[in-house]
Rosetta silent file (secondary structure, phi, psi, omega in degrees, C-alpha in Angstrom):
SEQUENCE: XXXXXXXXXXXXXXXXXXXXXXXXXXXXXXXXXXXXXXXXXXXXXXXXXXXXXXXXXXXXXXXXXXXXXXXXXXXXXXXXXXXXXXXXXXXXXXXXXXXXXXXXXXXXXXXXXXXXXXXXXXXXXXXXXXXXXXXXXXXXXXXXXXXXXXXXXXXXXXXXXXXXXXXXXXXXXXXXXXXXXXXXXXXXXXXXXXXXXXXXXXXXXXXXXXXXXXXXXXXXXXXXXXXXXXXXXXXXXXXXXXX
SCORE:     score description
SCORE:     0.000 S_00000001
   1 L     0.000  -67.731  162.719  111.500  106.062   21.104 S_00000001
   2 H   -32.928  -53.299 -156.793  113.146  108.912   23.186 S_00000001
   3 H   -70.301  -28.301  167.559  115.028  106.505   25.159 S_00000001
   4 H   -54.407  -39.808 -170.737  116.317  105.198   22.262 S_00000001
   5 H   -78.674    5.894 -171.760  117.328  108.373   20.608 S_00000001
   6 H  -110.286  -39.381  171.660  119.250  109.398   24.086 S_00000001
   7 H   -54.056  -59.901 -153.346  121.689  105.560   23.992 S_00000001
   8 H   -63.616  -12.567 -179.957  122.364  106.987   20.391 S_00000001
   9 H  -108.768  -11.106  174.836  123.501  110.338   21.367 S_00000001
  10 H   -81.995  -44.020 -172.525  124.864  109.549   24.912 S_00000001
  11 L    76.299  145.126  155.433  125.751  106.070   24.206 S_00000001
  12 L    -1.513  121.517 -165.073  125.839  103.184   26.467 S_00000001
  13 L   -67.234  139.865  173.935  127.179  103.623   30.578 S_00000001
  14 L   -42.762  137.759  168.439  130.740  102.532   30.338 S_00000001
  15 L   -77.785  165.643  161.211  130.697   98.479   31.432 S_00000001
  16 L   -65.452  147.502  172.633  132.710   97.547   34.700 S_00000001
  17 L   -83.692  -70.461  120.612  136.159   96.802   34.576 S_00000001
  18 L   142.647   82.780 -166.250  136.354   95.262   37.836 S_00000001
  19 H   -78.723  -38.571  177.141  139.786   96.420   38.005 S_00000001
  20 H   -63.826  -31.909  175.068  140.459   95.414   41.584 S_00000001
  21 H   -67.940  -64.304 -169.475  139.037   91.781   41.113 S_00000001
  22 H   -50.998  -32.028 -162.581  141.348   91.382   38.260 S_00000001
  23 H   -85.940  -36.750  153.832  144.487   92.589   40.062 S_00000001
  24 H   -36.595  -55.911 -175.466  143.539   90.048   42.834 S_00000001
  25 H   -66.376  -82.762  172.153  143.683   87.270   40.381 S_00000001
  26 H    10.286  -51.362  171.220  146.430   88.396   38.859 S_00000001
  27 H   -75.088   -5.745 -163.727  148.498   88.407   42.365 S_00000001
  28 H  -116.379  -10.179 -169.412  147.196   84.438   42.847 S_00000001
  29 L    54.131   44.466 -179.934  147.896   83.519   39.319 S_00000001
  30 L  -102.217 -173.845 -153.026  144.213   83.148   38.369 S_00000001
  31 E  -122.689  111.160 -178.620  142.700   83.522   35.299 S_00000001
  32 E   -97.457  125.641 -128.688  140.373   86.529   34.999 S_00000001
  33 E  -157.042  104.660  164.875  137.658   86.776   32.455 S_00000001
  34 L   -68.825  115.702  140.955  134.511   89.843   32.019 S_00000001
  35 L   -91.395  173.810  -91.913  131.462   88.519   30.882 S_00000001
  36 L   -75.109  143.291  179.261  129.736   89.142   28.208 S_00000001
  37 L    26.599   83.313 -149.652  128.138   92.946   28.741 S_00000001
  38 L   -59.508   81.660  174.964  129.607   93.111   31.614 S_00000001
  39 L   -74.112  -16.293  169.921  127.261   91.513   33.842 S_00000001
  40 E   174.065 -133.604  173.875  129.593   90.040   35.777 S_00000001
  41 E  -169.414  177.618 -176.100  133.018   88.054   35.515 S_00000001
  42 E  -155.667  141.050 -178.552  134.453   84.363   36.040 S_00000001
  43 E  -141.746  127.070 -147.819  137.575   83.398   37.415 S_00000001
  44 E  -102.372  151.993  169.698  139.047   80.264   37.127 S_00000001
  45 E  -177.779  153.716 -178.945  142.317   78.840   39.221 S_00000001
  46 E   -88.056  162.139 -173.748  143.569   75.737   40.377 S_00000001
  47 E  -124.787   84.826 -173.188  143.804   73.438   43.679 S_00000001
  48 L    70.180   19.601  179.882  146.212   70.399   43.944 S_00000001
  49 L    76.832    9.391  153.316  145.927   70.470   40.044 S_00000001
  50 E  -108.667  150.187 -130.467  142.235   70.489   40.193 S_00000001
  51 E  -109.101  137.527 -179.917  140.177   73.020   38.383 S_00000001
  52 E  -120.297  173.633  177.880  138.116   75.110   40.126 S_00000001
  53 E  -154.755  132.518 -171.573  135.859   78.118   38.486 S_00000001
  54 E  -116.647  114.804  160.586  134.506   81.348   40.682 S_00000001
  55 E  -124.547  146.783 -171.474  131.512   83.150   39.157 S_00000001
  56 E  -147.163  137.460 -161.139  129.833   86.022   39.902 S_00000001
  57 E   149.501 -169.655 -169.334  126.586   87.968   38.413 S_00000001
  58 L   -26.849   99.571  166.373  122.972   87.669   37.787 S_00000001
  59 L   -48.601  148.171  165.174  121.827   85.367   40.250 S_00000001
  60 L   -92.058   10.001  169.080  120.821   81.491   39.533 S_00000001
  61 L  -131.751  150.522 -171.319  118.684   80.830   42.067 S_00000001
  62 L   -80.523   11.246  162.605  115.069   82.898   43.099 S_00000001
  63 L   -89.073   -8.862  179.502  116.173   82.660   46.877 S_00000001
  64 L  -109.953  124.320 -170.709  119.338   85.279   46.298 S_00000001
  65 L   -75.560  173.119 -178.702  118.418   89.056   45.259 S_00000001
  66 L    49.987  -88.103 -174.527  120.870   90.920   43.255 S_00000001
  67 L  -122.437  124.323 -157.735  123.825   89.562   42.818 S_00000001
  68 E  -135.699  146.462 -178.436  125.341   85.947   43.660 S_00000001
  69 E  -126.350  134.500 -179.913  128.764   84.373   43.720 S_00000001
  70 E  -125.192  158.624  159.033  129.030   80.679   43.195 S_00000001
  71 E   -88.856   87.375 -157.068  132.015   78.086   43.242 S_00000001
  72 E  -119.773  153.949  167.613  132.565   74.636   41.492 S_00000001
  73 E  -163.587  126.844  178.336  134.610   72.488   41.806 S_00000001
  74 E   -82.231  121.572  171.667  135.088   68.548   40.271 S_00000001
  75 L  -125.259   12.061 -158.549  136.441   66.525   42.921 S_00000001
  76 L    13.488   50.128  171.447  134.864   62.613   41.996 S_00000001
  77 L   -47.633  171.598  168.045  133.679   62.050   45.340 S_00000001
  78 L   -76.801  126.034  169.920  131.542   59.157   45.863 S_00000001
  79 L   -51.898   -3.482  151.315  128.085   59.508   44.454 S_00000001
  80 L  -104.952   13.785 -168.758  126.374   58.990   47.927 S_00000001
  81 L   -82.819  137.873  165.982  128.732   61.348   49.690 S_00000001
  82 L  -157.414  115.501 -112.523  125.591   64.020   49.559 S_00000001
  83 L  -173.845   92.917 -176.241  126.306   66.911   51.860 S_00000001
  84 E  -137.986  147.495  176.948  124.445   69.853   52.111 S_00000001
  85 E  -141.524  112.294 -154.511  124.973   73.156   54.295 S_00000001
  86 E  -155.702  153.805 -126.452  123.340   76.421   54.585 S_00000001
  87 E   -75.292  155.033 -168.854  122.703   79.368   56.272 S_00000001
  88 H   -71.973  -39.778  171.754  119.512   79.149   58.699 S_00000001
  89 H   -73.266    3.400  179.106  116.852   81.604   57.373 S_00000001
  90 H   -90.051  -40.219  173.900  117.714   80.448   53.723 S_00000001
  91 H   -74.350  -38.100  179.093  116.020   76.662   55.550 S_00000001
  92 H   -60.043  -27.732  176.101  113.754   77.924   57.024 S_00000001
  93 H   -67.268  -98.147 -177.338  112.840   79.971   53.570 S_00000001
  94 H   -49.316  -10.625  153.579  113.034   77.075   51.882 S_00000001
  95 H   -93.402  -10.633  162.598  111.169   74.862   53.621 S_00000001
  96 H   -44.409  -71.179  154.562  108.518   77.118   54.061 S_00000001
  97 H   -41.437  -53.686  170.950  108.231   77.162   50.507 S_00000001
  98 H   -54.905  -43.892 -179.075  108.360   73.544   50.031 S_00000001
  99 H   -66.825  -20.898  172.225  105.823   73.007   52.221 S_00000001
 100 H   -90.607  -26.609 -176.758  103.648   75.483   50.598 S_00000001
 101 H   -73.688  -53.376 -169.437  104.213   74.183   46.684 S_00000001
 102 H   -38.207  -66.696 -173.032  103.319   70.860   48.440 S_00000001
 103 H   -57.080  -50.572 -167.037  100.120   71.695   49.881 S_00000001
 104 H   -66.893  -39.025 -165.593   98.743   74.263   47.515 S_00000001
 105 H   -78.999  -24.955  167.003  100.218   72.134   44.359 S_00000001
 106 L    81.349   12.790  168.497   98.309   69.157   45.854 S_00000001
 107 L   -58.503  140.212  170.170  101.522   67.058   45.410 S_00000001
 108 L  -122.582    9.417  150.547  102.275   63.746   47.025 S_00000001
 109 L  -145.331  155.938  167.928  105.717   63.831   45.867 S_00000001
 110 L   -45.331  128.568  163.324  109.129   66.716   45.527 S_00000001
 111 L  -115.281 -164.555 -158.476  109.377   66.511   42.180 S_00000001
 112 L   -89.484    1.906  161.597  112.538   67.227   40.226 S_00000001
 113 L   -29.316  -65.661 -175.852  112.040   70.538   39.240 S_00000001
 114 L   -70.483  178.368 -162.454  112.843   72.147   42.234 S_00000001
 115 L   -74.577  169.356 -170.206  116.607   72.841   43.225 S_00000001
 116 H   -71.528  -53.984 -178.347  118.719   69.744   45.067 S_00000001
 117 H   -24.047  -54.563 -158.679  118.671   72.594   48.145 S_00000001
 118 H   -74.510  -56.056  171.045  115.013   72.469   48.055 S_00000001
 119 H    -3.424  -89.319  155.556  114.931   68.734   47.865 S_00000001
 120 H   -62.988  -44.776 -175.390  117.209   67.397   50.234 S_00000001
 121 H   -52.578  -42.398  166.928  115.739   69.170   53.165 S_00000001
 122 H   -55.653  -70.201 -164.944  112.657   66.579   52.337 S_00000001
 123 H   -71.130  -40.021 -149.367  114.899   63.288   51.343 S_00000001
 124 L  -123.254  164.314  169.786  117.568   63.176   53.871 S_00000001
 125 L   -78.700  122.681  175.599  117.755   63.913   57.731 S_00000001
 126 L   -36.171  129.587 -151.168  118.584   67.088   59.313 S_00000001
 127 L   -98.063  152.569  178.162  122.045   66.865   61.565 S_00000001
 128 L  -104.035   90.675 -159.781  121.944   67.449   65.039 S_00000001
 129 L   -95.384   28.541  179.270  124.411   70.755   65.115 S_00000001
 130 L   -63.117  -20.823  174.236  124.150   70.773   69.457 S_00000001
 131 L   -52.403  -60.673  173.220  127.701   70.483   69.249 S_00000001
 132 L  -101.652   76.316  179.058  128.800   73.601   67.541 S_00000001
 133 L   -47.685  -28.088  155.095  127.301   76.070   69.591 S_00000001
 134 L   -46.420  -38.394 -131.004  128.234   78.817   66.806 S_00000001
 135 L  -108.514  -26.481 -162.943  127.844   77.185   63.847 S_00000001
 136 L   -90.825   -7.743 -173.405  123.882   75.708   65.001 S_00000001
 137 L   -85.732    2.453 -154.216  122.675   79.508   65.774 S_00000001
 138 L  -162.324  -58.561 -154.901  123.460   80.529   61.959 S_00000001
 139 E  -132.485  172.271 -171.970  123.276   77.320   59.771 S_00000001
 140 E  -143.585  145.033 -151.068  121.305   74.196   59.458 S_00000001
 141 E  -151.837  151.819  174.019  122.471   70.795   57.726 S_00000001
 142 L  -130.861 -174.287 -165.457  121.408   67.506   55.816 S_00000001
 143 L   177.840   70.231 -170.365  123.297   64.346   54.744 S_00000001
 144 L   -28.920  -38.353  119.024  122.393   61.676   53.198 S_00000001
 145 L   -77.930   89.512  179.349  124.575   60.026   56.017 S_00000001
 146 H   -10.669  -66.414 -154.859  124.630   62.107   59.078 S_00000001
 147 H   -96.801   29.255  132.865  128.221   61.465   60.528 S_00000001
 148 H   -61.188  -37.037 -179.724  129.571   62.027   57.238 S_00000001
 149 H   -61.456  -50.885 -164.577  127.809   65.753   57.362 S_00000001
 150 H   -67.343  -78.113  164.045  128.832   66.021   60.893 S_00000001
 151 H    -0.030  -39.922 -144.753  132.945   64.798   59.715 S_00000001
 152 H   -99.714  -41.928 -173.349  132.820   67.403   57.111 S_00000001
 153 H  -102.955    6.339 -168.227  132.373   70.764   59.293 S_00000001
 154 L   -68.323  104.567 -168.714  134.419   68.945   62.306 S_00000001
 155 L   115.028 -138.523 -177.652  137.492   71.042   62.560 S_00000001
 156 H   -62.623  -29.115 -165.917  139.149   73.490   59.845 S_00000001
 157 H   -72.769  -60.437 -179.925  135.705   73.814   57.855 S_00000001
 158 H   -49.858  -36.641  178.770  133.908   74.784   61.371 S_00000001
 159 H   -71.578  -44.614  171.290  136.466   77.120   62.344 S_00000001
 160 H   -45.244  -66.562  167.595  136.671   78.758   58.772 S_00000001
 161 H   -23.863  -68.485  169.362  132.549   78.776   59.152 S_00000001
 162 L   -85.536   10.910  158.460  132.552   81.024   62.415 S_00000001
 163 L   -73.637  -82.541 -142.461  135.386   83.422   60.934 S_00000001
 164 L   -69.292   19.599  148.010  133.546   84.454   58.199 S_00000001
 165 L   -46.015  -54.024 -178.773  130.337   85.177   60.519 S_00000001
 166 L   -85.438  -13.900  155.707  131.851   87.847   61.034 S_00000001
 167 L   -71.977 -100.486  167.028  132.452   88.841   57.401 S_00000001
 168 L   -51.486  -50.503 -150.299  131.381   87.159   54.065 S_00000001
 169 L  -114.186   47.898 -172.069  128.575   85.452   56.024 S_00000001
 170 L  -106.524  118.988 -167.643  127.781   88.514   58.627 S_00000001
 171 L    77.088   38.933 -163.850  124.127   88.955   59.194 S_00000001
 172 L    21.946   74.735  160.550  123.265   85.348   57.152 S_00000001
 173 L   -51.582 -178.946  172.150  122.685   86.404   53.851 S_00000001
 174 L   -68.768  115.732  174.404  121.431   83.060   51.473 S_00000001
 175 E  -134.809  136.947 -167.018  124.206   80.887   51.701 S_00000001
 176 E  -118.394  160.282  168.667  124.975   77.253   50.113 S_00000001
 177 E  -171.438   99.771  178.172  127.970   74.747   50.895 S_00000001
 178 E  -148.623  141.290  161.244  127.091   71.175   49.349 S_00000001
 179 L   -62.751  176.662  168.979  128.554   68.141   47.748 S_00000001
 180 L   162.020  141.764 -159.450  126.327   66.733   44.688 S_00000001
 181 L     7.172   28.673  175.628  127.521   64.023   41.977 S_00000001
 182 L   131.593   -0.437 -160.967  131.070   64.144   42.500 S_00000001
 183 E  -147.449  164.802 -171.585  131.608   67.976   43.181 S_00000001
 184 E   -99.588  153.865  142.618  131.697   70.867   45.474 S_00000001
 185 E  -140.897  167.244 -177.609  129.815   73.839   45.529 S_00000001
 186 E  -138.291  167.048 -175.197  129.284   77.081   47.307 S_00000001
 187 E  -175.729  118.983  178.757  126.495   80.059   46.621 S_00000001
 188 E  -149.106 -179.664 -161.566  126.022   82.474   48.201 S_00000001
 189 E  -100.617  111.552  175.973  124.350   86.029   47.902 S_00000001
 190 L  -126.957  114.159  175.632  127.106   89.214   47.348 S_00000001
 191 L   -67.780  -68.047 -146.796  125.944   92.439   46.177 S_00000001
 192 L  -131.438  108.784 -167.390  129.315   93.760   45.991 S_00000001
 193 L  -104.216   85.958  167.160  132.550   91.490   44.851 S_00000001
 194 L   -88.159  161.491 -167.489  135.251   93.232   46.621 S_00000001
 195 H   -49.917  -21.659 -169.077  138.892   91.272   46.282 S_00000001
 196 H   -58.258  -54.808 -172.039  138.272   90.868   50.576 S_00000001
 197 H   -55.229  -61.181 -163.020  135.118   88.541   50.048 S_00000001
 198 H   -34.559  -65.011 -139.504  136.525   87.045   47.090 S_00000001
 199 H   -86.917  -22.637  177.341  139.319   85.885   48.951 S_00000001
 200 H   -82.407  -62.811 -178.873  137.317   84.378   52.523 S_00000001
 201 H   -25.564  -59.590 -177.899  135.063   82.767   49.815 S_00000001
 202 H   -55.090  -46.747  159.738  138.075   80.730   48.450 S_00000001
 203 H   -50.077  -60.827  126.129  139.269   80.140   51.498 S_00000001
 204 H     8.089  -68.240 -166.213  136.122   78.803   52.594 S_00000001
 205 H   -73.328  -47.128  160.641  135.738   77.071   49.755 S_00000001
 206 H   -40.091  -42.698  170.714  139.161   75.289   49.488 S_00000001
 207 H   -75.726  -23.538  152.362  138.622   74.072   53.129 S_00000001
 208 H   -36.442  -46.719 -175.187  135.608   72.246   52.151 S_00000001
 209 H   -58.153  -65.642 -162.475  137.249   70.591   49.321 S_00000001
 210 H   -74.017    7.674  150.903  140.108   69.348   51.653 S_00000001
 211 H   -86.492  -57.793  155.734  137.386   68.224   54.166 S_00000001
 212 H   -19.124  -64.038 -173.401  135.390   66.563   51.580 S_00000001
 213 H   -73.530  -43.300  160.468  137.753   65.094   50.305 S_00000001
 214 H   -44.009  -83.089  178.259  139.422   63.668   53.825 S_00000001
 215 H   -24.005  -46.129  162.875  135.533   62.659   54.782 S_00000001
 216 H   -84.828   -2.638  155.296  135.631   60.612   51.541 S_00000001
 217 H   -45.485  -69.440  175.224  138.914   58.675   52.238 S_00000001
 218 H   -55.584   -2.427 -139.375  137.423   58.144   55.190 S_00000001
 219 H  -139.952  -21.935  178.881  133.798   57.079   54.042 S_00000001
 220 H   -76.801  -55.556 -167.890  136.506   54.725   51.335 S_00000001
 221 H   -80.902  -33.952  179.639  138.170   52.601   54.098 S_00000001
 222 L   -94.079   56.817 -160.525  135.142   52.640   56.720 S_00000001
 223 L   -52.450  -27.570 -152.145  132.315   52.063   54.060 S_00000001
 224 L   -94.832  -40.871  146.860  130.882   49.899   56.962 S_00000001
 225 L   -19.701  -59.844  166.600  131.175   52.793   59.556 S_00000001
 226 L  -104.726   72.234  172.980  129.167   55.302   57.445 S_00000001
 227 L   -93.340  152.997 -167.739  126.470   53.939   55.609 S_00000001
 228 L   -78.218  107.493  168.570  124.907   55.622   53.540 S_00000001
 229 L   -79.982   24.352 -158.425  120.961   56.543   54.116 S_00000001
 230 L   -91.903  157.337  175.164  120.300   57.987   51.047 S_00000001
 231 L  -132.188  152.985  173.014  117.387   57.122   48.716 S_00000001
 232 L   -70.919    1.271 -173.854  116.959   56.696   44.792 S_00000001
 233 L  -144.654  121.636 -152.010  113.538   58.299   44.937 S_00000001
 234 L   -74.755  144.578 -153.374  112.095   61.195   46.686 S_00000001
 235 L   -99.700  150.381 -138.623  110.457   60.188   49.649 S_00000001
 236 L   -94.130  145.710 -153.078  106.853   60.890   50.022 S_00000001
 237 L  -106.659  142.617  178.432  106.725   64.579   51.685 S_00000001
 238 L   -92.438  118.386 -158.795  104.455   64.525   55.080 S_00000001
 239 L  -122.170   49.291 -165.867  102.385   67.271   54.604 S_00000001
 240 L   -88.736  -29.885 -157.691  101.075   67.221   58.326 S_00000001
 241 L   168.600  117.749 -160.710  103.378   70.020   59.356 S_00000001
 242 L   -57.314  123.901  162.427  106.305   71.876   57.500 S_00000001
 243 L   -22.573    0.000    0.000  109.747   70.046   57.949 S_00000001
């Protein structure tokens, strides 16, 4: 009852403006948008005349605390192109966890509940990142087809990947970078969405896209090259020793 009678005579803390975000978009000719009790904001802008949408507030997954900024994007990849890449204690997290729902839950299979992250680490095989001595010290990878996964961070994606080490993705917060039914996404954990992040995020993200999207040309003409190891059903989880 007091606390109530103290909103009515104080009133409600001002919401953020997020004046600096907007004035970013603004210079890029994005579209900048507070939501609702201003919990956070969404920002939408385009790529090669595809739509992309940047949101950021109350995380949507229980592996990022505080605050989370995620990234969509429709690109109508091929529906086995399945691609997933993320920061190493966030796998290690999560398979921990899997491996613990398994046992304790008395499961003999993933079921669909849990998140695709959570999933895939189970269904498809883990890439052998011996290559990129940066990039295997920080992150860990699936594929439904390996040297599609491998294709995908080969180049501008890797090099973008061990810039932002030292930024956005400095000290590995929980970080996502995955294809799934036709589209890109990124997620990752930001406490604070200054225009700096914003803008290595984007970066980031856009060179996925244009890696993606190369990787599925290529994955078009050499279908016979890459095939695809992927399965329609989640494969039975070995629950001998966590993944």
């Amino acid at each position: 009852m007091l606390e109530s009678f103290k909103r009515f005579f104080v009133g409600q803390a001002p919401a953020p403006e997020w004046a600096d975000v907007a004035e970013w978009a603004g210079k890029r000719s994005l579209h900048f948008k507070r939501v609702h009790e201003g919990e956070g904001f969404v920002v939408d802008g385009r790529l090669d005349d595809r739509p992309w949408r940047m949101e950021w507030g109350p995380p949507q997954r229980a592996y990022i605390a505080g605050r989370e900024l995620r990234i969509r994007m429709e690109l109508k990849l091929p529906g086995d192109l399945q691609m997933l890449l993320l920061s190493k204690p966030l796998m290690d997290q999560l398979e921990r966890q899997t491996y613990e729902n398994f046992t304790e839950g008395l499961q003999t299979q993933i079921d669909t509940s849990s998140p695709e992250e959570m999933r895939w680490l189970v269904m498809f095989p883990k890439l052998n990142l011996n290559g990129y001595r940066v990039l295997r010290s920080h992150f860990g990878m699936v594929a439904s087809a390996p040297p599609t996964g491998l294709a995908w961070i080969e180049g501008p994606l890797g090099l973008h990947l061990e810039r932002a080490l030292g930024t956005l993705l400095q000290n590995d917060p929980p970080f996502v970078l995955m294809t799934l039914r036709g589209r890109a996404y990124l997620r990752t954990q930001l406490v604070d969405p200054d225009p700096a992040s914003l803008a290595i995020a984007l970066d980031l993200f856009e060179t996925a896209v244009a890696q993606a999207l190369r990787v599925a040309q290529h994955l078009g003409d050499s279908a016979q090259e890459w095939p695809s190891t992927g399965s329609t059903a989640w494969q039975n989880f070995d629950d001998s020793k966590p993944r």
